[in-house]
Coordinates of C-alpha atoms and ligand atoms in Angstrom, one line a residue:
M24 CA -19.1 11.6 12.6
Y25 CA -15.8 9.8 12.8
R26 CA -13.9 12.4 10.8
T27 CA -14.2 15.7 9.0
H28 CA -10.9 15.4 7.2
T29 CA -8.3 12.7 6.5
C30 CA -4.9 12.7 8.1
G31 CA -3.2 13.9 5.0
E32 CA -5.5 16.8 4.2
L33 CA -5.0 19.8 6.5
R34 CA -2.8 22.8 5.5
I35 CA -1.9 26.2 6.8
E36 CA -5.1 27.6 5.3
N37 CA -7.1 25.5 7.7
V38 CA -5.7 27.1 10.8
G39 CA -8.4 28.2 13.2
K40 CA -10.8 25.4 12.1
T41 CA -12.1 22.8 14.5
V42 CA -11.7 19.4 12.9
T43 CA -12.2 15.7 13.7
L44 CA -9.7 13.1 12.6
S45 CA -9.6 9.3 12.9
G46 CA -6.7 7.0 12.4
W47 CA -3.9 5.0 13.8
V48 CA -1.3 6.1 16.4
Q49 CA 2.0 6.1 14.5
K50 CA 4.2 7.6 17.2
N51 CA 3.8 8.9 20.7
R52 CA 6.3 11.4 22.1
D53 CA 6.1 12.6 25.7
L54 CA 8.1 15.8 26.1
G55 CA 6.9 16.5 29.7
G56 CA 4.8 19.6 29.3
M57 CA 3.6 18.5 25.8
T58 CA 2.8 15.2 24.3
F59 CA 2.8 14.8 20.5
I60 CA 1.2 12.0 18.7
D61 CA 1.4 11.3 15.0
I62 CA -1.9 10.0 13.7
R63 CA -1.9 8.1 10.4
D64 CA -4.3 6.9 7.7
R65 CA -3.7 6.1 4.1
Y66 CA -3.8 9.7 3.2
G67 CA -1.0 10.9 5.4
I68 CA 0.1 11.8 8.9
T69 CA -0.9 14.7 11.1
Q70 CA 0.6 15.8 14.3
L71 CA -1.6 16.0 17.4
A72 CA -0.6 18.2 20.3
F73 CA -1.7 17.7 23.9
N74 CA -0.9 20.3 26.5
M75 CA -0.3 19.3 30.1
E76 CA -1.0 22.8 31.4
T77 CA -4.3 23.4 29.7
N78 CA -5.6 19.8 29.8
S79 CA -3.8 17.5 32.1
K80 CA -6.4 14.7 32.1
L81 CA -6.5 14.5 28.3
T82 CA -2.7 14.6 28.1
E83 CA -2.4 11.8 30.6
D84 CA -4.8 9.7 28.5
A85 CA -2.8 10.5 25.4
R86 CA 0.4 9.4 27.0
K87 CA -1.1 5.9 27.5
L88 CA -1.9 5.4 23.8
G89 CA 0.1 2.6 22.3
R90 CA 1.3 2.2 18.7
E91 CA -1.5 1.3 16.3
Y92 CA -4.3 2.2 18.6
V93 CA -7.3 3.5 16.6
I94 CA -8.3 6.9 17.9
Q95 CA -10.6 9.8 17.1
V96 CA -9.7 13.3 18.0
T97 CA -11.4 16.7 17.8
G98 CA -9.4 19.9 18.1
L99 CA -8.3 23.2 16.7
V100 CA -5.9 23.4 13.7
T101 CA -3.0 25.6 14.7
E102 CA 0.2 26.7 13.1
R103 CA 3.2 24.6 14.2
Y104 CA 6.0 26.2 16.0
S105 CA 8.7 24.0 14.4
K106 CA 7.6 23.1 10.9
N107 CA 8.2 19.7 9.3
K108 CA 9.0 20.3 5.6
R109 CA 9.0 16.6 4.8
I110 CA 5.3 16.0 5.1
P111 CA 2.5 18.0 3.4
T112 CA 0.7 18.6 6.7
G113 CA 3.9 19.7 8.4
E114 CA 3.0 23.3 8.9
I115 CA 0.1 22.6 11.2
E116 CA -0.9 20.5 14.2
I117 CA -4.2 19.8 16.0
N118 CA -4.6 21.1 19.5
V119 CA -6.6 18.3 20.8
E120 CA -9.7 18.9 22.9
E121 CA -11.4 15.5 22.7
L122 CA -9.9 12.1 22.4
K123 CA -11.7 8.8 22.0
V124 CA -10.1 5.4 21.7
L125 CA -12.0 3.5 19.0
N126 CA -9.9 0.4 19.4
K127 CA -6.8 -0.8 21.2
S128 CA -3.9 -2.7 19.5
D129 CA -1.4 -5.3 20.6
V130 CA 2.1 -4.1 20.1
P131 CA 2.7 -4.8 16.4
P132 CA 5.5 -7.3 15.6
F133 CA 7.4 -4.8 13.6
T134 CA 7.6 -1.0 13.2
I135 CA 5.1 0.4 10.8
E136 CA 7.4 2.9 9.1
D137 CA 8.8 3.3 5.6
K138 CA 11.8 1.3 6.6
T139 CA 10.6 -1.5 8.9
D140 CA 12.6 -3.8 11.1
G141 CA 10.5 -6.9 10.2
G142 CA 11.9 -9.9 8.2
E143 CA 10.1 -11.1 5.1
E144 CA 8.3 -14.1 6.8
I145 CA 6.9 -12.0 9.6
L146 CA 5.9 -9.2 7.2
M147 CA 4.0 -11.7 5.2
K148 CA 2.3 -13.3 8.2
Y149 CA 1.0 -9.9 9.3
R150 CA 0.6 -8.6 5.8
Y151 CA -2.4 -6.5 6.9
L152 CA 0.0 -4.5 9.1
D153 CA 2.7 -4.5 6.5
L154 CA 0.1 -3.0 4.1
R155 CA -0.3 -0.1 6.5
R156 CA 3.2 1.0 5.6
N157 CA 3.4 3.9 3.2
P158 CA 5.6 2.2 0.4
N159 CA 3.1 -0.6 0.2
Q160 CA 0.1 1.8 0.1
Q161 CA 1.8 3.7 -2.6
A162 CA 2.4 0.5 -4.6
L163 CA -1.2 -0.6 -4.4
M164 CA -2.4 2.8 -5.2
L165 CA -0.1 2.8 -8.3
R166 CA -1.5 -0.6 -9.3
Y167 CA -5.0 0.7 -9.0
K168 CA -4.3 3.9 -11.0
M169 CA -2.6 1.8 -13.7
S170 CA -5.6 -0.5 -14.0
I171 CA -7.9 2.5 -14.4
E172 CA -5.6 4.0 -17.0
V173 CA -5.5 0.7 -18.9
R174 CA -9.3 0.4 -18.8
N175 CA -9.9 4.0 -20.0
Y176 CA -7.4 3.6 -22.8
L177 CA -8.8 0.3 -24.1
D178 CA -12.4 1.6 -23.7
K179 CA -11.6 4.5 -25.9
Q180 CA -10.2 2.0 -28.5
G181 CA -13.5 0.1 -28.5
F182 CA -12.4 -2.8 -26.3
I183 CA -15.0 -4.3 -24.0
D184 CA -14.3 -6.1 -20.7
V185 CA -15.8 -9.6 -20.7
E186 CA -15.5 -11.9 -17.7
T187 CA -14.6 -15.5 -18.3
P188 CA -15.0 -18.4 -16.0
V189 CA -12.5 -19.4 -13.3
L190 CA -13.6 -23.0 -13.2
I191 CA -12.8 -24.4 -16.6
K192 CA -11.4 -27.6 -18.1
S193 CA -7.8 -28.6 -17.9
T194 CA -6.3 -27.6 -21.3
P195 CA -2.5 -27.8 -21.6
E196 CA -1.1 -24.4 -22.3
G197 CA 2.4 -25.1 -21.3
A198 CA 2.3 -25.1 -17.5
R199 CA 0.7 -27.4 -14.9
D200 CA -2.9 -26.7 -14.1
F201 CA -4.3 -26.2 -10.6
V202 CA -7.3 -28.4 -10.4
V203 CA -10.5 -28.3 -8.3
P204 CA -12.4 -31.6 -7.6
S205 CA -16.1 -31.6 -8.4
R206 CA -18.5 -32.6 -5.6
L207 CA -21.4 -33.2 -7.9
H208 CA -19.4 -35.3 -10.3
H209 CA -17.0 -37.5 -8.4
G210 CA -13.8 -38.2 -10.3
S211 CA -14.1 -35.1 -12.4
F212 CA -12.1 -32.0 -12.0
Y213 CA -12.3 -28.4 -13.0
A214 CA -9.1 -26.6 -13.8
L215 CA -8.2 -23.0 -13.0
P216 CA -7.3 -21.2 -16.2
Q217 CA -3.6 -20.7 -16.9
S218 CA -5.0 -17.8 -18.9
P219 CA -8.4 -17.2 -20.6
Q220 CA -6.7 -18.1 -23.8
T221 CA -9.3 -20.4 -25.3
M222 CA -12.2 -18.4 -23.8
K223 CA -11.0 -15.2 -25.5
Q224 CA -10.7 -17.1 -28.8
L225 CA -14.2 -18.3 -28.4
L226 CA -15.3 -14.7 -27.8
M227 CA -13.7 -13.9 -31.2
V228 CA -15.8 -16.7 -32.8
A229 CA -18.8 -15.1 -31.1
G230 CA -18.0 -11.8 -32.8
Y231 CA -16.8 -9.7 -29.8
D232 CA -13.9 -8.4 -31.8
R233 CA -12.1 -6.3 -29.2
Y234 CA -11.9 -8.0 -25.9
Y235 CA -9.9 -7.3 -22.8
Q236 CA -9.9 -8.4 -19.2
I237 CA -7.7 -7.6 -16.2
V238 CA -7.7 -11.2 -15.0
K239 CA -6.2 -13.7 -12.6
C240 CA -4.3 -16.6 -14.1
F241 CA -3.2 -19.7 -12.3
R242 CA -0.1 -21.8 -13.0
D243 CA 1.2 -24.5 -10.8
E244 CA 4.9 -23.9 -11.6
D245 CA 8.1 -23.7 -9.6
L246 CA 8.4 -20.2 -8.3
R247 CA 10.9 -17.6 -9.1
A248 CA 11.3 -14.0 -8.0
D249 CA 9.0 -12.7 -10.7
R250 CA 6.5 -15.5 -10.5
Q251 CA 3.4 -16.2 -8.3
P252 CA 1.1 -19.2 -8.6
E253 CA -1.7 -16.7 -9.3
F254 CA -0.9 -13.5 -11.1
T255 CA -2.8 -10.9 -13.1
Q256 CA -2.7 -10.3 -16.8
I257 CA -4.1 -7.5 -19.0
D258 CA -5.5 -10.0 -21.4
C259 CA -6.6 -8.8 -24.9
E260 CA -7.8 -10.3 -28.2
M261 CA -8.8 -8.7 -31.5
S262 CA -10.4 -10.0 -34.7
F263 CA -9.5 -9.2 -38.3
V264 CA -6.0 -8.2 -37.4
E265 CA -2.5 -9.0 -38.5
Q266 CA 0.6 -8.9 -36.3
E267 CA 1.4 -5.3 -37.0
D268 CA -2.2 -4.2 -36.0
I269 CA -1.7 -5.9 -32.6
L270 CA 1.8 -4.5 -32.1
N271 CA 0.6 -1.0 -33.0
T272 CA -2.5 -1.1 -30.8
F273 CA -0.6 -2.3 -27.7
E274 CA 2.4 -0.2 -28.4
G275 CA 0.0 2.6 -28.1
L276 CA -1.2 1.4 -24.7
A277 CA 2.4 0.9 -23.6
K278 CA 3.5 4.4 -24.7
H279 CA 0.4 5.9 -23.0
M280 CA 1.4 4.1 -19.7
F281 CA 5.0 5.3 -19.9
K282 CA 3.8 8.9 -20.5
V283 CA 1.3 8.9 -17.7
F284 CA 3.2 7.1 -15.0
K285 CA 6.9 7.8 -15.9
N286 CA 6.6 10.9 -17.9
V287 CA 8.7 9.2 -20.6
E288 CA 7.7 9.9 -24.1
F289 CA 8.6 7.5 -27.0
N290 CA 8.1 9.2 -30.3
E291 CA 9.6 6.5 -32.5
P292 CA 8.1 3.0 -33.0
F293 CA 9.5 0.4 -30.6
I294 CA 12.3 -1.8 -32.1
R295 CA 11.0 -5.0 -33.6
M296 CA 13.8 -7.5 -33.2
P297 CA 13.7 -11.1 -34.6
Y298 CA 14.2 -13.8 -32.0
A299 CA 17.2 -15.1 -33.9
E300 CA 18.9 -11.7 -33.7
A301 CA 18.1 -11.3 -30.0
M302 CA 19.7 -14.7 -29.3
E303 CA 22.8 -13.9 -31.5
K304 CA 23.4 -10.5 -30.1
Y305 CA 22.2 -10.8 -26.5
G306 CA 22.0 -14.5 -25.8
S307 CA 18.4 -14.0 -24.6
D308 CA 14.9 -13.7 -25.9
K309 CA 14.4 -10.8 -23.5
P310 CA 17.4 -8.6 -24.2
D311 CA 18.2 -5.7 -21.9
L312 CA 19.0 -2.9 -24.3
R313 CA 19.9 -0.3 -21.7
F314 CA 23.5 -1.0 -22.4
G315 CA 25.6 -2.5 -25.3
M316 CA 28.1 -5.3 -24.8
E317 CA 26.7 -7.3 -27.6
I318 CA 27.9 -10.8 -28.4
N319 CA 30.5 -11.1 -31.1
N320 CA 31.0 -14.3 -33.1
I321 CA 34.7 -15.1 -33.6
T322 CA 34.4 -18.8 -34.6
N323 CA 36.6 -18.2 -37.6
L324 CA 39.4 -16.5 -35.7
G325 CA 39.5 -19.1 -33.0
K326 CA 40.0 -22.2 -35.1
G327 CA 43.2 -23.8 -36.5
K328 CA 45.6 -22.9 -33.8
D329 CA 45.8 -26.3 -32.2
F330 CA 43.6 -25.2 -29.3
K331 CA 41.5 -28.3 -29.1
I332 CA 38.6 -26.8 -27.2
F333 CA 38.1 -24.2 -29.9
D334 CA 38.8 -26.6 -32.8
D335 CA 36.1 -28.9 -31.6
A336 CA 33.6 -26.2 -30.9
E337 CA 30.6 -25.3 -33.1
F338 CA 30.8 -21.7 -31.9
I339 CA 33.3 -19.4 -30.4
G340 CA 32.1 -16.0 -29.2
G341 CA 32.4 -13.4 -26.6
I342 CA 31.6 -10.0 -25.2
C343 CA 33.8 -6.9 -24.7
A344 CA 33.7 -5.1 -21.3
K345 CA 34.7 -1.5 -22.0
N346 CA 37.4 0.4 -20.1
I347 CA 37.7 -1.9 -17.0
S348 CA 41.0 -3.7 -17.4
D349 CA 42.9 -1.4 -14.9
K350 CA 40.4 -2.0 -12.2
F351 CA 39.1 -5.5 -12.9
T352 CA 41.4 -7.9 -11.0
R353 CA 42.4 -11.4 -11.7
K354 CA 40.4 -12.4 -8.7
Q355 CA 37.3 -10.8 -10.1
I356 CA 37.9 -12.7 -13.4
D357 CA 38.2 -16.0 -11.4
K358 CA 34.9 -15.2 -9.6
L359 CA 33.2 -14.5 -12.9
T360 CA 34.5 -17.8 -14.2
D361 CA 33.0 -19.6 -11.2
Y362 CA 29.8 -17.7 -11.9
V363 CA 29.4 -19.0 -15.5
K364 CA 30.6 -22.5 -14.4
R365 CA 27.7 -22.8 -12.0
P366 CA 25.4 -25.8 -13.1
Q367 CA 22.5 -23.5 -13.9
I368 CA 24.7 -21.7 -16.5
G369 CA 27.0 -24.6 -17.4
A370 CA 30.1 -23.0 -19.0
Q371 CA 33.2 -25.2 -19.1
G372 CA 35.4 -22.2 -18.6
L373 CA 35.9 -18.6 -19.4
I374 CA 38.7 -17.3 -21.6
W375 CA 39.8 -13.7 -21.2
L376 CA 41.9 -11.2 -23.2
R377 CA 43.1 -8.0 -21.7
F378 CA 43.8 -5.1 -23.9
N379 CA 46.4 -3.2 -21.9
E380 CA 46.6 0.5 -21.9
D381 CA 50.0 0.4 -23.6
G382 CA 48.4 -1.5 -26.5
T383 CA 49.8 -4.9 -25.6
L384 CA 47.5 -7.9 -25.2
K385 CA 47.5 -10.5 -22.5
S386 CA 45.2 -13.5 -22.5
S387 CA 44.5 -16.9 -20.8
V388 CA 45.3 -18.6 -24.1
D389 CA 48.6 -17.0 -24.9
K390 CA 50.1 -20.5 -25.4
F391 CA 48.0 -21.0 -28.6
F392 CA 47.5 -17.5 -29.9
N393 CA 50.2 -15.0 -30.7
E394 CA 50.0 -11.2 -30.4
E395 CA 48.9 -11.0 -34.1
D396 CA 46.1 -13.5 -33.6
L397 CA 44.8 -11.8 -30.5
K398 CA 44.9 -8.4 -32.2
K399 CA 42.5 -9.8 -34.8
W400 CA 40.2 -10.8 -31.9
A401 CA 40.4 -7.4 -30.4
D402 CA 39.8 -5.7 -33.8
S403 CA 36.7 -7.8 -34.5
F404 CA 35.3 -6.7 -31.1
N405 CA 36.3 -3.1 -31.9
A406 CA 38.1 -3.3 -28.6
Q407 CA 40.1 -0.3 -27.2
P408 CA 43.0 -0.2 -24.8
N409 CA 41.7 -1.0 -21.2
D410 CA 38.9 -3.3 -22.5
I411 CA 38.6 -7.0 -21.5
L412 CA 37.2 -9.6 -23.8
F413 CA 35.5 -12.7 -22.3
V414 CA 35.2 -15.6 -24.6
V415 CA 33.4 -19.0 -24.5
S416 CA 33.0 -21.9 -26.9
G417 CA 30.9 -25.0 -27.4
S418 CA 27.5 -25.6 -29.0
K419 CA 26.1 -22.4 -30.5
E420 CA 22.9 -22.4 -28.6
K421 CA 24.5 -23.0 -25.2
S422 CA 27.3 -20.6 -25.7
L423 CA 24.9 -17.8 -26.6
K424 CA 22.9 -18.4 -23.5
I425 CA 26.1 -18.5 -21.4
L426 CA 27.2 -15.2 -22.9
G427 CA 23.8 -13.7 -22.3
E428 CA 24.0 -14.6 -18.6
L429 CA 27.6 -13.3 -18.4
R430 CA 26.6 -10.1 -20.1
L431 CA 23.9 -9.5 -17.4
E432 CA 26.2 -10.5 -14.5
L433 CA 28.9 -8.1 -15.8
A434 CA 26.3 -5.3 -16.1
R435 CA 25.3 -6.0 -12.5
Q436 CA 28.9 -5.8 -11.3
L437 CA 29.7 -2.8 -13.4
E438 CA 26.5 -1.1 -12.4
L439 CA 25.3 -0.6 -16.0
F440 CA 21.6 -1.0 -15.1
D441 CA 20.0 2.4 -15.0
N442 CA 16.5 2.1 -13.6
S443 CA 15.5 5.6 -14.7
K444 CA 16.0 4.4 -18.3
F445 CA 13.5 2.3 -20.2
A446 CA 14.4 0.3 -23.3
P447 CA 11.3 -1.3 -24.8
L448 CA 11.2 -3.6 -27.8
W449 CA 9.2 -6.2 -29.5
V450 CA 10.8 -9.6 -30.0
V451 CA 9.2 -11.2 -33.0
D452 CA 9.5 -14.3 -35.2
F453 CA 9.8 -16.8 -32.4
P454 CA 10.2 -20.4 -33.3
L455 CA 6.8 -22.1 -33.3
L456 CA 8.1 -25.2 -31.6
E457 CA 10.7 -26.2 -29.1
W458 CA 12.3 -29.7 -29.1
D459 CA 12.5 -31.4 -25.7
E460 CA 15.4 -33.8 -25.5
E461 CA 14.0 -35.6 -22.4
T462 CA 10.6 -36.5 -23.8
K463 CA 11.8 -36.5 -27.4
R464 CA 8.9 -34.4 -28.7
F465 CA 8.1 -30.8 -29.8
Y466 CA 6.3 -28.4 -27.5
A467 CA 4.6 -25.2 -28.5
M468 CA 7.0 -22.4 -27.6
H469 CA 4.1 -20.0 -26.9
H470 CA 1.0 -22.2 -26.8
P471 CA -0.7 -24.6 -29.3
F472 CA -3.0 -22.0 -30.7
T473 CA -0.3 -19.8 -32.2
S474 CA -0.1 -19.7 -36.0
P475 CA 3.0 -20.5 -38.1
K476 CA 4.3 -17.8 -40.4
P477 CA 2.5 -18.4 -43.7
D478 CA 5.9 -18.8 -45.5
D479 CA 6.9 -21.5 -43.1
I480 CA 3.7 -23.7 -43.1
E481 CA 5.3 -26.1 -45.6
L482 CA 8.1 -26.8 -43.1
L483 CA 5.6 -28.1 -40.6
D484 CA 6.0 -31.6 -42.1
S485 CA 9.6 -31.5 -43.2
D486 CA 11.4 -29.5 -40.6
P487 CA 9.1 -28.4 -37.8
G488 CA 11.9 -27.0 -35.6
K489 CA 12.6 -24.4 -38.3
V490 CA 9.0 -23.0 -38.5
R491 CA 8.7 -19.5 -37.2
A492 CA 5.6 -18.3 -35.4
N493 CA 3.4 -15.2 -35.7
A494 CA 4.3 -14.6 -32.0
Y495 CA 5.7 -11.6 -30.2
D496 CA 6.9 -10.6 -26.8
F497 CA 7.0 -7.2 -25.3
V498 CA 10.3 -6.7 -23.4
V499 CA 11.5 -3.8 -21.3
N500 CA 14.9 -3.7 -19.6
G501 CA 15.3 -7.4 -19.8
V502 CA 11.9 -8.2 -18.4
E503 CA 9.2 -9.9 -20.5
L504 CA 6.2 -7.7 -19.9
G505 CA 3.9 -9.4 -22.3
G506 CA 3.4 -11.8 -25.2
G507 CA 0.9 -12.9 -27.7
S508 CA 0.4 -14.2 -31.2
I509 CA -1.8 -14.4 -34.2
R510 CA -3.8 -17.5 -33.7
I511 CA -4.7 -20.4 -35.9
H512 CA -8.4 -19.9 -36.9
D513 CA -8.7 -22.9 -39.2
S514 CA -9.7 -26.2 -37.7
E515 CA -7.6 -28.2 -40.1
L516 CA -4.4 -26.3 -39.4
Q517 CA -5.2 -26.5 -35.7
S518 CA -5.6 -30.3 -35.8
K519 CA -2.3 -30.5 -37.8
M520 CA -0.7 -28.5 -35.1
F521 CA -2.0 -30.8 -32.4
K522 CA -0.6 -33.7 -34.4
T523 CA 2.8 -32.1 -34.6
L524 CA 2.7 -31.7 -30.9
G525 CA 2.1 -35.4 -30.5
F526 CA -1.6 -35.4 -29.7
S527 CA -3.6 -38.3 -31.3
D528 CA -6.8 -37.3 -33.0
E529 CA -8.7 -38.6 -30.0
E530 CA -6.6 -36.7 -27.5
A531 CA -6.9 -33.5 -29.5
Q532 CA -10.7 -34.0 -29.7
E533 CA -10.9 -34.9 -26.0
Q534 CA -9.0 -31.8 -24.8
F535 CA -9.7 -29.2 -27.5
G536 CA -12.8 -30.5 -29.3
F537 CA -14.7 -27.4 -28.1
L538 CA -12.3 -25.1 -29.9
M539 CA -11.9 -27.1 -33.1
N540 CA -15.7 -27.4 -33.3
A541 CA -16.1 -23.7 -32.8
F542 CA -13.6 -23.1 -35.6
K543 CA -16.0 -24.9 -38.0
Y544 CA -18.6 -22.1 -37.5
G545 CA -17.0 -19.1 -39.1
A546 CA -14.0 -18.2 -36.9
P547 CA -12.6 -14.9 -37.9
P548 CA -8.8 -14.3 -38.2
H549 CA -7.7 -13.2 -34.8
G550 CA -4.8 -12.6 -32.5
G551 CA -4.0 -11.1 -29.1
I552 CA -1.7 -10.4 -26.3
A553 CA -1.4 -10.5 -22.6
Y554 CA 0.6 -8.0 -20.6
G555 CA 1.8 -9.1 -17.2
F556 CA 0.1 -6.6 -14.9
D557 CA 2.1 -7.5 -11.8
R558 CA 5.5 -7.2 -13.6
W559 CA 4.5 -4.0 -15.2
T560 CA 3.4 -2.5 -12.0
A561 CA 6.6 -3.7 -10.3
M562 CA 8.7 -2.0 -12.9
F563 CA 6.9 1.3 -12.7
N564 CA 7.1 1.0 -8.9
D565 CA 10.8 0.3 -9.2
S566 CA 10.4 -2.9 -7.2
D567 CA 12.6 -6.0 -7.6
S568 CA 9.7 -8.4 -6.8
I569 CA 6.1 -8.6 -8.0
K570 CA 5.2 -9.4 -4.4
D571 CA 5.6 -5.7 -3.6
V572 CA 2.7 -4.8 -5.8
I573 CA 0.3 -7.7 -4.9
A574 CA -1.9 -7.2 -1.8
F575 CA -1.6 -10.7 -0.5
P576 CA 1.2 -12.5 -2.3
K577 CA 2.4 -16.1 -1.7
N578 CA 5.9 -16.7 -0.4
N579 CA 8.7 -18.3 -2.5
S580 CA 7.4 -21.8 -1.8
G581 CA 3.9 -20.9 -2.9
K582 CA 2.4 -20.6 0.6
D583 CA 0.3 -17.9 2.1
V584 CA 1.8 -17.8 5.5
M585 CA -1.0 -15.5 6.8
L586 CA -3.9 -17.8 5.8
E587 CA -1.7 -20.9 6.2
S588 CA -2.7 -22.0 2.8
P589 CA -2.5 -24.5 1.2
G590 CA -4.0 -26.3 4.2
T591 CA -5.7 -29.6 4.9
I592 CA -9.4 -30.2 4.6
S593 CA -11.7 -32.2 6.8
N594 CA -12.6 -35.8 6.2
T595 CA -16.2 -34.7 5.6
Q596 CA -15.1 -32.5 2.8
L597 CA -13.0 -35.2 1.3
D598 CA -15.9 -37.6 1.5
E599 CA -18.2 -35.1 -0.2
L600 CA -15.7 -34.8 -3.0
G601 CA -15.3 -38.6 -3.3
L602 CA -11.5 -38.3 -2.5
K603 CA -9.2 -40.4 -0.5
L604 CA -5.7 -39.1 0.3
K605 CA -2.8 -41.4 -0.7
Ligands
LIG26 N1 -2.5 -16.5 -23.2 C1 -1.2 -16.1 -23.5 C2 -0.3 -16.1 -22.3 O1 -0.9 -16.2 -21.2 C3 -1.1 -14.7 -24.1 C4 -1.7 -14.6 -25.4 O2 -1.3 -15.4 -26.3 O3 -2.5 -13.7 -25.6 O4 0.9 -16.1 -22.4

């Protein structure tokens, strides 16, 4: 028997018992007469004691054990002389009588401790060693427990888990597909699903009215901190539902998760905020509601004072940073200006107005606006002495986005993000379509299966950009944790939608024929949602990156540096697939 107990299990009550433990050598301390070794497994750490006086051979052997050796020990549980309050086993140690080396280890390339000395690249290359570290084990354990909780909750609500294929057909859902060449059908390719979107809709046609799956999705996109080429969704779909039914059902799941894992109870319904309001107030479709600093429109106050930039602008607006003027230096304002002028954000400049503590006002546009004008600005922001207003102008859409970024950057600098606080909301009434200037065509903002609001269907022909969708996102603390929509279930409306998106009848039939055909056979009204499981776990784990909660993530350029993937394949494999590299 390799072990009678785990390394996290023994307590003072076990003193006097002979036990066997197996695990990894965490630390080896030779104090002359005594040698102490910390043995570790995923359950914890236990101290082993070797006594030179009573057993010199064994103690000599123990001294030779290197870090990460796998050992098995048998000995007596004894009360520790100096107790370690920081670990649950800290009151006892094992007086070792037998020691067996189960396997040796090379010296690991970094320390396997809570705070390691390894850089990101090396940690990823030796991810199996990194995963031995306690914070990572905790993260994966949390992920597992969350998945069990999701399954139990949905099971109780009558949802069933149905697996859908990973080798499907390339169907544009908004991102680029990963494709897999077919050996049996040269020149043909499978695609890996961007999500099981069409599959779950087909399950609704098949009558499985409450479906869920915790499922891998694949998108060949440029990576960002919270993106991986393969990621996991809690994917759900329901039949005979309206938007409110979906929101209520999955709000229930979200509340349950907050209660179980964060001990946070939400007794009120989550806010439902129209997309237009989110953009106007926060310059973002995923507003962080943990702090205020809402955007204020002062277009009327800024015009007619011979300040050309304002006079030419469609929109003038800003945000008010409370109670910082005495400590926010001119240099900091300049830096903030540089921040919003970065090409990714694209502001032309940043206008500021300080509300001094003596009630006077000082701004970067004093030449054009007198004290009385500026007072009107301050009043419209409800500004108080010691506040600073930051103002931008230009096209409305762009200015709101700039202010949204500025708001977040200011919050970062002023430390307004409180990670112990959760501010969930639903963003609803998204536009159905998004115009792309480059390709001069509309794209589905969510995906092409999302239904328009019934009141807006008429506009599909006359003013498609104005059509609102039955689509919703779940947002917490500025992070999009999920999204979904009520789907089109009528084949005619679906083909009209494809037309609006620039597909010819043939193209639509070619790519989505299976779905439109299915809709001819009694498709029920249906809708669904997918929660981003990695992001959700990362948030509950208080991690900045989803990589922390994925066992084997890819790096920022989409590579698995441990597997060295993607990698080349042999000429034989290429031949079998009928492929020639360019
Ligand atoms: N398939 C969608 C997505 O991955 C979610 C949904 O509409 O249910 O974003």
